[in-house]
Coordinates of C-alpha atoms in Angstrom, one line a residue:
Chain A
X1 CA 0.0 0.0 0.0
X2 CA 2.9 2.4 1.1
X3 CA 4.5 1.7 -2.2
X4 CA 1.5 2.2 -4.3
X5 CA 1.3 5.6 -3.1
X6 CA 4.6 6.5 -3.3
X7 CA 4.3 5.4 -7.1
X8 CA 0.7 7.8 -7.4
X9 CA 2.6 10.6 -5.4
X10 CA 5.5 10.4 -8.1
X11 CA 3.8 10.2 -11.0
X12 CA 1.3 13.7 -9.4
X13 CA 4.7 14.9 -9.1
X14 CA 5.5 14.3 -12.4
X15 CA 2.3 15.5 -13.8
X16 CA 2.7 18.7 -12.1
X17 CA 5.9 19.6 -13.2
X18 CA 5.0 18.5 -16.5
X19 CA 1.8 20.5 -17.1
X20 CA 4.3 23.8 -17.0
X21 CA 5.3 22.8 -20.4
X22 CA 3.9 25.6 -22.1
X23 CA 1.7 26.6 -19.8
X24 CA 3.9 30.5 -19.2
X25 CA 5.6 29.8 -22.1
X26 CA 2.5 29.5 -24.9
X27 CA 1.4 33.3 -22.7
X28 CA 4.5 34.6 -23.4
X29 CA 5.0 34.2 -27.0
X30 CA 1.1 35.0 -27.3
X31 CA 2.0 38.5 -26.2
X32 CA 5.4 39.0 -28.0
X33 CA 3.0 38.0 -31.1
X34 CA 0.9 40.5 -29.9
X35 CA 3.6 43.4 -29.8
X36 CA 4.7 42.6 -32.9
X37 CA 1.4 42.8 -34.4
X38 CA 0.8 46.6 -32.8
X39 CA 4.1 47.5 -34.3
X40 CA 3.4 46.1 -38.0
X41 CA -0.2 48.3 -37.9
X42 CA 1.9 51.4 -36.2
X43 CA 4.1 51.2 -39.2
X44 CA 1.4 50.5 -41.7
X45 CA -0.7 53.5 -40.3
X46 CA 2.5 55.8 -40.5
X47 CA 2.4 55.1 -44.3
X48 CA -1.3 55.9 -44.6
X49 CA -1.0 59.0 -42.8
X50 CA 2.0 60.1 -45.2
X51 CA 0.0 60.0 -48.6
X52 CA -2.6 63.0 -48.1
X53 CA 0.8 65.1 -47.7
X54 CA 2.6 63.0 -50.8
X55 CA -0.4 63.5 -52.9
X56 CA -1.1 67.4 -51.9
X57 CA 3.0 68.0 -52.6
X58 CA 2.6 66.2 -56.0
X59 CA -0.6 67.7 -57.2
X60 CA 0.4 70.6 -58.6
X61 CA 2.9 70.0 -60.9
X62 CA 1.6 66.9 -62.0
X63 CA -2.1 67.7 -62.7
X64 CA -2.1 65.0 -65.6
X65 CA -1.4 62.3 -63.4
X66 CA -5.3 62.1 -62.5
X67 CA -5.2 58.6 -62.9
X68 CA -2.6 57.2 -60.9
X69 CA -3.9 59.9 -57.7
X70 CA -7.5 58.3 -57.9
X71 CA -5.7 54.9 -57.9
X72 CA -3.8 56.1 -54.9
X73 CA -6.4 57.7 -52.7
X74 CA -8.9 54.8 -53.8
X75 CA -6.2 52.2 -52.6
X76 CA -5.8 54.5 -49.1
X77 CA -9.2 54.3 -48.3
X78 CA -9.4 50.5 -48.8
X79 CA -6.8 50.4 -46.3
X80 CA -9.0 52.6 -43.8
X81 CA -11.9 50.4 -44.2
X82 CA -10.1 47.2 -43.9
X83 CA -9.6 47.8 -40.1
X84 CA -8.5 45.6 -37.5
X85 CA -8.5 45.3 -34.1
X86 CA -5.7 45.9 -32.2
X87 CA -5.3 42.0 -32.0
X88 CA -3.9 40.3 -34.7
X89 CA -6.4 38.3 -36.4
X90 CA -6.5 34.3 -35.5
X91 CA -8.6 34.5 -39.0
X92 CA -6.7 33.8 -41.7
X93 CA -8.9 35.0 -44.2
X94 CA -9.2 38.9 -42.6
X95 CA -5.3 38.7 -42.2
X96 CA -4.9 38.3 -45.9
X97 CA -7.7 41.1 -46.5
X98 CA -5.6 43.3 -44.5
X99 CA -2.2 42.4 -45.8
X100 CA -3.9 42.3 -49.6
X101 CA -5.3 46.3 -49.1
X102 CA -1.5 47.3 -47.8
X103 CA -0.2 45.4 -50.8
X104 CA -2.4 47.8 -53.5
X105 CA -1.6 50.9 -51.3
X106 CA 2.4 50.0 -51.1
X107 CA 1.9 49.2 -55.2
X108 CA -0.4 52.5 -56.0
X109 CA 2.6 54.7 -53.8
X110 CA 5.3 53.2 -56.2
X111 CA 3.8 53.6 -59.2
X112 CA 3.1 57.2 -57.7
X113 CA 7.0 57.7 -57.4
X114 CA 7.8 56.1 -60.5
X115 CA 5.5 58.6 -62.8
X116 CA 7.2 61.4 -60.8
X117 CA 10.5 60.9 -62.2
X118 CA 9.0 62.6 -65.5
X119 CA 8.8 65.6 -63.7
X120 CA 12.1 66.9 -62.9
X121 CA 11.5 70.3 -61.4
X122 CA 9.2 68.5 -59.0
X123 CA 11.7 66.1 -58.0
X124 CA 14.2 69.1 -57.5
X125 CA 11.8 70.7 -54.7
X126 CA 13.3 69.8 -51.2
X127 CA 9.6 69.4 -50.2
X128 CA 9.6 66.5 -52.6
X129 CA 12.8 64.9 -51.4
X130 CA 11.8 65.0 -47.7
X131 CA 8.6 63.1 -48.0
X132 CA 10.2 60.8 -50.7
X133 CA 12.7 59.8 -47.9
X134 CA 9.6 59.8 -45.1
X135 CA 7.9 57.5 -47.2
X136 CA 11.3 55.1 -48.3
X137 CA 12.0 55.4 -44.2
X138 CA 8.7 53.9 -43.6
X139 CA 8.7 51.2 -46.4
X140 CA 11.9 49.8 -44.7
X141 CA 10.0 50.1 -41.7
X142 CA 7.2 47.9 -42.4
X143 CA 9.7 45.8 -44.2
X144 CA 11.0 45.2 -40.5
X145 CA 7.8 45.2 -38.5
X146 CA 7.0 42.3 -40.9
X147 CA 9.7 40.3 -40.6
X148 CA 9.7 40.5 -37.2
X149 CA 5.8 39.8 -36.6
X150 CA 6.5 36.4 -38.8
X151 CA 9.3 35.3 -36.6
X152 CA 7.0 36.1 -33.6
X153 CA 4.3 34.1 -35.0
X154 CA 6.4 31.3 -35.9
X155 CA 7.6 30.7 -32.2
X156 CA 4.1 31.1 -30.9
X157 CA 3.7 28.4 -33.4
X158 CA 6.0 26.1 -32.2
X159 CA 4.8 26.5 -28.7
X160 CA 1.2 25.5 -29.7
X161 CA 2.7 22.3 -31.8
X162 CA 5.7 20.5 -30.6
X163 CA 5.4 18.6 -27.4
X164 CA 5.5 19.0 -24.7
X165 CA 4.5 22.7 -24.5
X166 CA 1.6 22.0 -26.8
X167 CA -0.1 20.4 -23.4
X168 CA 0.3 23.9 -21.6
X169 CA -1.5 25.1 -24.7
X170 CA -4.3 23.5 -25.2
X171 CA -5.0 24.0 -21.7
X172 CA -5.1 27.8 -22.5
X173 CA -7.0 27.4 -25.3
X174 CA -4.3 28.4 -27.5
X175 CA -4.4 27.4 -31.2
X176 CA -2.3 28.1 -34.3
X177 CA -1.6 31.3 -35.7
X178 CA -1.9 32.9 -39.1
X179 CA 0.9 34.8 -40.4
X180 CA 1.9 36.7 -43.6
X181 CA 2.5 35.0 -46.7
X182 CA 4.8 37.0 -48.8
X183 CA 6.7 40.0 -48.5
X184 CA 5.3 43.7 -49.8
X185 CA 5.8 44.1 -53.0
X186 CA 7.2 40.8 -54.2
X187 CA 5.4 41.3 -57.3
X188 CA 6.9 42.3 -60.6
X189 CA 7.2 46.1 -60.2
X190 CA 4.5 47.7 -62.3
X191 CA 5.3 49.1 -65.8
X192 CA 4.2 52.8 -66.3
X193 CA 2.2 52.9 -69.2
X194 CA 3.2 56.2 -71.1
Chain B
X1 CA 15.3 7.2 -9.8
X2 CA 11.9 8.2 -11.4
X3 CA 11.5 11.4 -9.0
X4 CA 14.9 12.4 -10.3
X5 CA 14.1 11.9 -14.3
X6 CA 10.9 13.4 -13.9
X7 CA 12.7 16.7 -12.4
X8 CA 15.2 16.7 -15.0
X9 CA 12.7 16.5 -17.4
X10 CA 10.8 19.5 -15.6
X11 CA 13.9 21.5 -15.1
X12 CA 14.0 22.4 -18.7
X13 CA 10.1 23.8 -18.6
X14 CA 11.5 26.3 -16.4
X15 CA 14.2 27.8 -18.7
X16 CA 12.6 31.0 -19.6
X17 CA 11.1 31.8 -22.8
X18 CA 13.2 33.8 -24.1
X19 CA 16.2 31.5 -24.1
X20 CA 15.0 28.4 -24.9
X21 CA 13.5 30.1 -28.2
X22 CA 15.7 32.7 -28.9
X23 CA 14.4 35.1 -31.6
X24 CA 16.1 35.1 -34.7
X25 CA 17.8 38.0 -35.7
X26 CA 15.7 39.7 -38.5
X27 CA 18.5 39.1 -41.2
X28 CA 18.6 35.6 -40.2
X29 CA 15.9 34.5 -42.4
X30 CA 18.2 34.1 -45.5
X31 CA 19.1 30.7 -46.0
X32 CA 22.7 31.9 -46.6
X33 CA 24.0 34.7 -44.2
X34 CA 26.3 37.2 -45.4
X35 CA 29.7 37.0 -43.5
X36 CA 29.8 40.1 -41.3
X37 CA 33.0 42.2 -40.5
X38 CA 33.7 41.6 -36.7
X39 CA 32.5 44.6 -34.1
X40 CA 36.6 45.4 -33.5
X41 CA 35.9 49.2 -32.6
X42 CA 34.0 51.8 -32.9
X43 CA 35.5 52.2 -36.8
X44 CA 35.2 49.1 -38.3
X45 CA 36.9 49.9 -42.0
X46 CA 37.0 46.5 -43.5
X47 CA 36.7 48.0 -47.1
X48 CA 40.1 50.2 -46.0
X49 CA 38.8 53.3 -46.7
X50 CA 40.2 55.1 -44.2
X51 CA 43.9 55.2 -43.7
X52 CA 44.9 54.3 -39.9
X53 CA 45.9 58.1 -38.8
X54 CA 42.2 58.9 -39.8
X55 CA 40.6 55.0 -38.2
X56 CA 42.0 55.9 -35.1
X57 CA 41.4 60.0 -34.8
X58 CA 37.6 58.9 -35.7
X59 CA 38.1 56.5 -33.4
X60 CA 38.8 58.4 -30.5
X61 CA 35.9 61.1 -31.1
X62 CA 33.4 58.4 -31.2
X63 CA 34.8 56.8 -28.0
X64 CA 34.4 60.9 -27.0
X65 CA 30.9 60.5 -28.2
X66 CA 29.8 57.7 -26.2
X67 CA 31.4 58.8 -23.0
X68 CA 29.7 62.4 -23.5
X69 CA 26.6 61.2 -24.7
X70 CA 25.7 57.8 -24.4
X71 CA 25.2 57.5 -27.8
X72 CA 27.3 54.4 -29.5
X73 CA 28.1 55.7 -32.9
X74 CA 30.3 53.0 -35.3
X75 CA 31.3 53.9 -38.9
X76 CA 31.8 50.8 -40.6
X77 CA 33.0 50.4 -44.3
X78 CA 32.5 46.7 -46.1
X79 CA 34.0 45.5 -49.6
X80 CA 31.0 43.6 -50.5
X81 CA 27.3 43.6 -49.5
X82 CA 27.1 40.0 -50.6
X83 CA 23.5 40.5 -53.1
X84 CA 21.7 42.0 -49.7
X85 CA 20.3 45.0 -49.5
X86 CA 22.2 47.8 -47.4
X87 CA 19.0 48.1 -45.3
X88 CA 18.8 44.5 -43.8
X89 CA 22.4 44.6 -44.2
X90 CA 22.6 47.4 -41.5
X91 CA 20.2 46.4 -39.4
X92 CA 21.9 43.3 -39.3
X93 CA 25.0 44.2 -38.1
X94 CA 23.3 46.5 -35.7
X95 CA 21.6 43.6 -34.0
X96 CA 25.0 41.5 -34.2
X97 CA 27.4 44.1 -32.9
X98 CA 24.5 44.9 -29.8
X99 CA 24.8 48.4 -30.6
X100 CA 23.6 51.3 -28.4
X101 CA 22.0 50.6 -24.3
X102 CA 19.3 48.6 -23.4
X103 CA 16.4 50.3 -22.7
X104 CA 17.3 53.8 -24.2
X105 CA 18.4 52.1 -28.2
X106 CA 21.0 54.9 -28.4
X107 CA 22.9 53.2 -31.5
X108 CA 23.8 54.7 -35.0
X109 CA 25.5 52.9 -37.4
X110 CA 27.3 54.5 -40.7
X111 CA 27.5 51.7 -43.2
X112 CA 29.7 53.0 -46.1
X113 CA 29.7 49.9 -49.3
X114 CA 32.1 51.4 -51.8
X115 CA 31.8 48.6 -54.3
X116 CA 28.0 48.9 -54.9
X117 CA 28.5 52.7 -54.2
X118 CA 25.9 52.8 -51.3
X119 CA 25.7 54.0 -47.8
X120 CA 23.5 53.9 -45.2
X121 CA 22.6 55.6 -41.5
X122 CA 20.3 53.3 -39.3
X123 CA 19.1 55.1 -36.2
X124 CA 18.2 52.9 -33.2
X125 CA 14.6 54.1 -31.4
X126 CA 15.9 56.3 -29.5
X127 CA 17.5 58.9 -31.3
X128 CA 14.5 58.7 -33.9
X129 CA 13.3 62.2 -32.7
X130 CA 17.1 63.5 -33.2
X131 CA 17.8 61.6 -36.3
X132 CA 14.1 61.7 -38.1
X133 CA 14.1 60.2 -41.6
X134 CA 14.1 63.2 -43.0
X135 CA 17.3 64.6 -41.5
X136 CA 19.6 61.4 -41.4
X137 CA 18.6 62.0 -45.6
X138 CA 19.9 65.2 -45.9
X139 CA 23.0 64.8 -44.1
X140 CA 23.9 61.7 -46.4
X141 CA 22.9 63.3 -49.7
X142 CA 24.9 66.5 -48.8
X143 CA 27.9 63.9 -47.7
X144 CA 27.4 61.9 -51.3
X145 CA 26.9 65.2 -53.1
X146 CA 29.6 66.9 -51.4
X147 CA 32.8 65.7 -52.7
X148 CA 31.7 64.2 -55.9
X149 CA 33.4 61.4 -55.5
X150 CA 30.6 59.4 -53.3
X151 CA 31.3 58.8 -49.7
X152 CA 35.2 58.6 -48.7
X153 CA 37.6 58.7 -45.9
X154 CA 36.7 62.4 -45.8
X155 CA 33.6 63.0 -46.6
X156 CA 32.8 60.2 -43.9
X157 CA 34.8 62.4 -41.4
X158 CA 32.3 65.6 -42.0
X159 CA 29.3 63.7 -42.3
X160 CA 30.6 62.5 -38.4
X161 CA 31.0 65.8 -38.1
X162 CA 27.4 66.7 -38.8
X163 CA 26.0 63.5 -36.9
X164 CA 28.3 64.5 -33.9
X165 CA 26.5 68.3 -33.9
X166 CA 23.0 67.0 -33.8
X167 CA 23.8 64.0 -31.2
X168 CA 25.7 66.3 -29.0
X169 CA 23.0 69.3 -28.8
X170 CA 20.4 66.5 -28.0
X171 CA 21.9 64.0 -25.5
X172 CA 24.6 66.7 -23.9
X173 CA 25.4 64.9 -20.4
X174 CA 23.7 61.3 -20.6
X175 CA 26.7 59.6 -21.0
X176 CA 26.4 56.8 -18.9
X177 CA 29.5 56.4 -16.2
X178 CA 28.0 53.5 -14.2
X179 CA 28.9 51.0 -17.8
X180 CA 30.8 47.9 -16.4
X181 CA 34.1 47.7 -17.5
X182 CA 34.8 46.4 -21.2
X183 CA 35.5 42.8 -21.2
X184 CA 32.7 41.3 -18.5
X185 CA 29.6 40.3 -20.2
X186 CA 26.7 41.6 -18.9
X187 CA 24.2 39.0 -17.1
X188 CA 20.5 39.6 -18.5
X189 CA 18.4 40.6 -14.9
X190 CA 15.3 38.8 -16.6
X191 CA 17.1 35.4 -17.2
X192 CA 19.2 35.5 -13.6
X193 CA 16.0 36.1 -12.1
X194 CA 14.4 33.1 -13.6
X195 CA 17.3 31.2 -12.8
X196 CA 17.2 31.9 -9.3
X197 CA 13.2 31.3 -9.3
X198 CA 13.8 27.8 -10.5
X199 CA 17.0 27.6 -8.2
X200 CA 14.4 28.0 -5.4
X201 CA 11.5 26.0 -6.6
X202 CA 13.8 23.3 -7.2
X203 CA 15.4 23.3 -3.8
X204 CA 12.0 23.9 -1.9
X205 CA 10.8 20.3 -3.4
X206 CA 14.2 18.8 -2.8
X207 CA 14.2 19.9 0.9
X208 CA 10.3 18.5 1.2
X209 CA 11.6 14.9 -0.4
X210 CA 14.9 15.0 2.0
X211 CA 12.6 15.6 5.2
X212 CA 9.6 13.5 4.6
X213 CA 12.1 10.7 3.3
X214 CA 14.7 11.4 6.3
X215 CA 11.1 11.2 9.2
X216 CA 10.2 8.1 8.2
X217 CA 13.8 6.8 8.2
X218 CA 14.2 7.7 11.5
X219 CA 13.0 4.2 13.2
X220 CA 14.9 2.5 10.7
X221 CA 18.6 0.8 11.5
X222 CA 21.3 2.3 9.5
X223 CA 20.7 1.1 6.0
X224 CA 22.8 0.2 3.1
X225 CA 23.6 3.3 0.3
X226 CA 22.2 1.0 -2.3
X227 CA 18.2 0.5 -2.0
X228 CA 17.0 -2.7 -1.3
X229 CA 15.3 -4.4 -3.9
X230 CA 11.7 -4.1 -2.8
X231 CA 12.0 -0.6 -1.5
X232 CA 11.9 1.4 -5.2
X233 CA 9.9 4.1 -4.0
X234 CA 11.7 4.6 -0.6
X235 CA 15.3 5.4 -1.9
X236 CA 14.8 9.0 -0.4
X237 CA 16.5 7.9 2.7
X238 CA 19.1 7.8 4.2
X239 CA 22.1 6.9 1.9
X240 CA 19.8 6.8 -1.6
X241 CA 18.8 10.2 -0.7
X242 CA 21.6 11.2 -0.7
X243 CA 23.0 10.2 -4.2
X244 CA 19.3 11.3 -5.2
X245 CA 20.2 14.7 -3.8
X246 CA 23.2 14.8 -5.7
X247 CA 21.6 14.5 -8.7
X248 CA 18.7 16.7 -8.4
X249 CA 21.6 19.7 -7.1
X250 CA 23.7 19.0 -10.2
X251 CA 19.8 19.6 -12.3
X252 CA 19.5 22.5 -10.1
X253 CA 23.2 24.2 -11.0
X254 CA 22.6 23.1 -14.7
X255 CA 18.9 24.6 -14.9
X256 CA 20.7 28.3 -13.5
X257 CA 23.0 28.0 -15.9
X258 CA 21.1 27.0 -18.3
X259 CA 19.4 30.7 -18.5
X260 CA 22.7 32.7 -20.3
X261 CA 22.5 30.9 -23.2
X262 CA 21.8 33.2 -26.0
X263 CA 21.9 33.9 -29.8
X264 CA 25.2 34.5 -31.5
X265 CA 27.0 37.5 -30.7
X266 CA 29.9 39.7 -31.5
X267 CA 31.5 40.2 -28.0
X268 CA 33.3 42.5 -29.2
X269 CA 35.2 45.5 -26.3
X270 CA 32.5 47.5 -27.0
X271 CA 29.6 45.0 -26.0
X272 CA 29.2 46.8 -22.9
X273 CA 25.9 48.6 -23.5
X274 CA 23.5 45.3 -24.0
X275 CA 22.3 46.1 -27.2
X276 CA 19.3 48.6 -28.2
X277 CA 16.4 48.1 -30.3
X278 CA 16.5 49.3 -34.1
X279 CA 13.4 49.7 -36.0
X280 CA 14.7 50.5 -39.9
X281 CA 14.8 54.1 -38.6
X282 CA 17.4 56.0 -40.7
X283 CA 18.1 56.5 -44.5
X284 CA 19.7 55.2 -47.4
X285 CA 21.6 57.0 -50.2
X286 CA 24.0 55.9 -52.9
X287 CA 26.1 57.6 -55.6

């Protein structure tokens, strides 16, 4: 009798111990995916919020260009109605509605830069050069943000999935995450049609 | 014998997060990583731009810098980018070289690639309001335009010049005298705290098994060290709880030490700060 409780007392033990696999862990990397979510949308918001000024600088000297500014402020307001909540999506579907809208804007902004290269004088303008640099500086920002949220997702991933942390995680409830699929702008670059 | 495999099993659940699943740098996702120079100094001029009167006059006013400021400013120069862009290439080797302090990401980094005639100035968090986009541009266009010749030995001396100016005015008197001495590494709070967290856990249950096992011993004649056959469960006694304890200590030591393992790193003299956060602040230019 002694010795059969010393076995259940052992194996309680070991159940115990083992039940914090994951448990903290799968928490942890749920809120590192979490910051790096904020900081991809803080990124992607700081583009948004440069194009009213880009568009505005550009206007004037390039008044033929209506196309490629509808395309532009159309793409922009996608974007804005495409919200999402502070909480990066566990749906996979809204994730790549939300990634898809940043793709067009990114897209619609370089083809922006691309037809102002025909206008010299415009390019010249320091105004010009300091929002062309804003707008580089937060490309390469996103660029990070992204890279960063997919390497964040990817741990959380492997938390949820590979034993024996995927115990701890199921007892939280915690399922697989969704991540990006390809980087911005991994298309062909778009030909200007003159 | 099972107590003790179980807690060696356990001991690993306890290694924090953050070691056991190091984040990857962000440049690390190439399947093939560029070599990077190693973080010898604060002018790293592996494409021998700079000739040695000039590496170590630069030298000394960064190292002037940083003791004024704070602020860790490196000039680096490579012969090759190796087919990756300047920007992850940057970031990269800020990440690597753990530039700037912990907590306030005071690092700069001028990355001068002669061969593919770029350069590049990545500002770490905290110097974004001092180095905006905007301003780190203009600085490195008026370097590039400036002598005509794209960015060398001198024209990366003024454009130090310039980045010295607007450093100085901002973060006059935050250099940071308290620094440990170059050469010790610095322990991570977060992970020796976790470390001595498990340290305690560990010991609490190994003082529970010694005095529950050593109470019910107490009756008992003196016993041999090895357990007796039919007694598997009862080795925590007198002489099998002591080679138990042994064991479970020696988990203990390696579950503490466990917590400093890390990513790889340049530990190079000027490690010292801990490494701050870089966010692809800065700008790009080439000639």
């Amino acid at each position: 009798m002694r010795e059969l409780l010393n076995k259940r007392g052992l194996w309680l033990v070991a159940l115990v111990l083992c039940t914090s696999c994951g448990f903290n862990d799968v928490i942890e990397s749920d809120e590192d995916v979490k910051a790096a979510w904020g900081e991809v949308q803080n990124q992607y918001k700081r583009r948004s919020d440069l194009v009213p000024q880009l568009v505005s600088t550009v206007k004037g000297a390039a008044n033929f260009e209506r196309d490629t500014f509808t395309q532009v402020a159309e793409a922009r307001a996608k974007v804005g109605s495409v919200q999402m909540s502070g909480e990066a999506s566990e749906d996979p579907a809204k994730l790549k509605q939300f990634e898809d809208a940043q793709a067009k804007l990114g897209s619609s902004l370089g083809r922006l830069m691309v037809v102002m290269e025909k206008y010299p004088e415009l390019k010249a303008t320091s105004q010009f050069r300091d929002l062309q640099a804003q707008l580089e500086g937060t490309e390469n920002r996103i660029a990070v943000a992204r890279k960063r949220f997919i390497a964040s997702v990817a741990a959380y991933n492997k938390v949820v999935l590979l034993w024996p942390s995927a115990l701890g995680a199921k007892i939280r409830g915690k399922q697989v995450r969704p991540s990006f699929e390809a980087a911005p702008n991994s298309e062909v670059a778009p030909t200007v049609q003159f | 014998m099972a107590i003790a495999a179980a807690l060696c099993c356990a001991v690993p659940t306890f290694a924090p997060y953050r070691a056991a699943h190091a984040a990857p740098a962000v440049s690390q996702s190439r399947l093939e990583a560029p070599t990077y120079p190693a973080h010898t100094g604060p002018v790293v001029d592996a494409a021998h731009l700079l000739s040695a009167v000039q590496q170590e006059q630069l030298a000394q006013r960064l190292r002037r810098l940083r003791e004024e400021t704070g602020v860790q400013l490196v000039v680096a120069t490579v012969p090759a980018l190796q087919d990756e862009p300047i920007e992850s290439f940057a970031l990269a080797l800020c990440e690597q070289w753990r530039l700037g302090r912990k907590g306030q990401d005071d690092g700069v980094l001028l990355l001068v690639a002669p061969t593919e005639k770029r350069a590049r100035i990545e500002v770490g968090y905290g110097l974004e309001d001092v180095l905006p986009d905007i301003v780190a541009n203009q600085l490195l266009a008026a370097a590039v335009a400036d002598s005509g010749r794209g960015l060398d030995g001198a024209a990366i001396g003024h454009l130090v010049t310039a980045l010295e100016l607007r450093l100085r005015a901002a973060r006059k008197g935050q250099g940071d005298t308290s620094a440990a001495p170059p050469g010790l590494p610095q322990l991570d709070p977060e992970i020796s705290a976790w470390g001595g967290v498990a340290g305690i856990v560990l010991l609490g249950f190994v003082l529970l098994w010694a005095s529950w096992g050593r109470r019910r011993m107490q009756a008992q004649p003196f016993r041999p060290l090895r357990p007796e056959p039919g007694a598997r469960g009862r080795f925590v006694g007198q002489g099998g709880g002591g080679g138990a304890l042994r064991f479970i200590l020696l988990a203990l030591l390696n579950s503490i030490g466990r917590g400093q393992g890390r990513g790889p790193r340049d530990n190079g003299p000027d490690d010292r700060g801990g490494g701050g956060g870089f966010g692809g602040g800065g700008a790009s230019g080439r000639w």
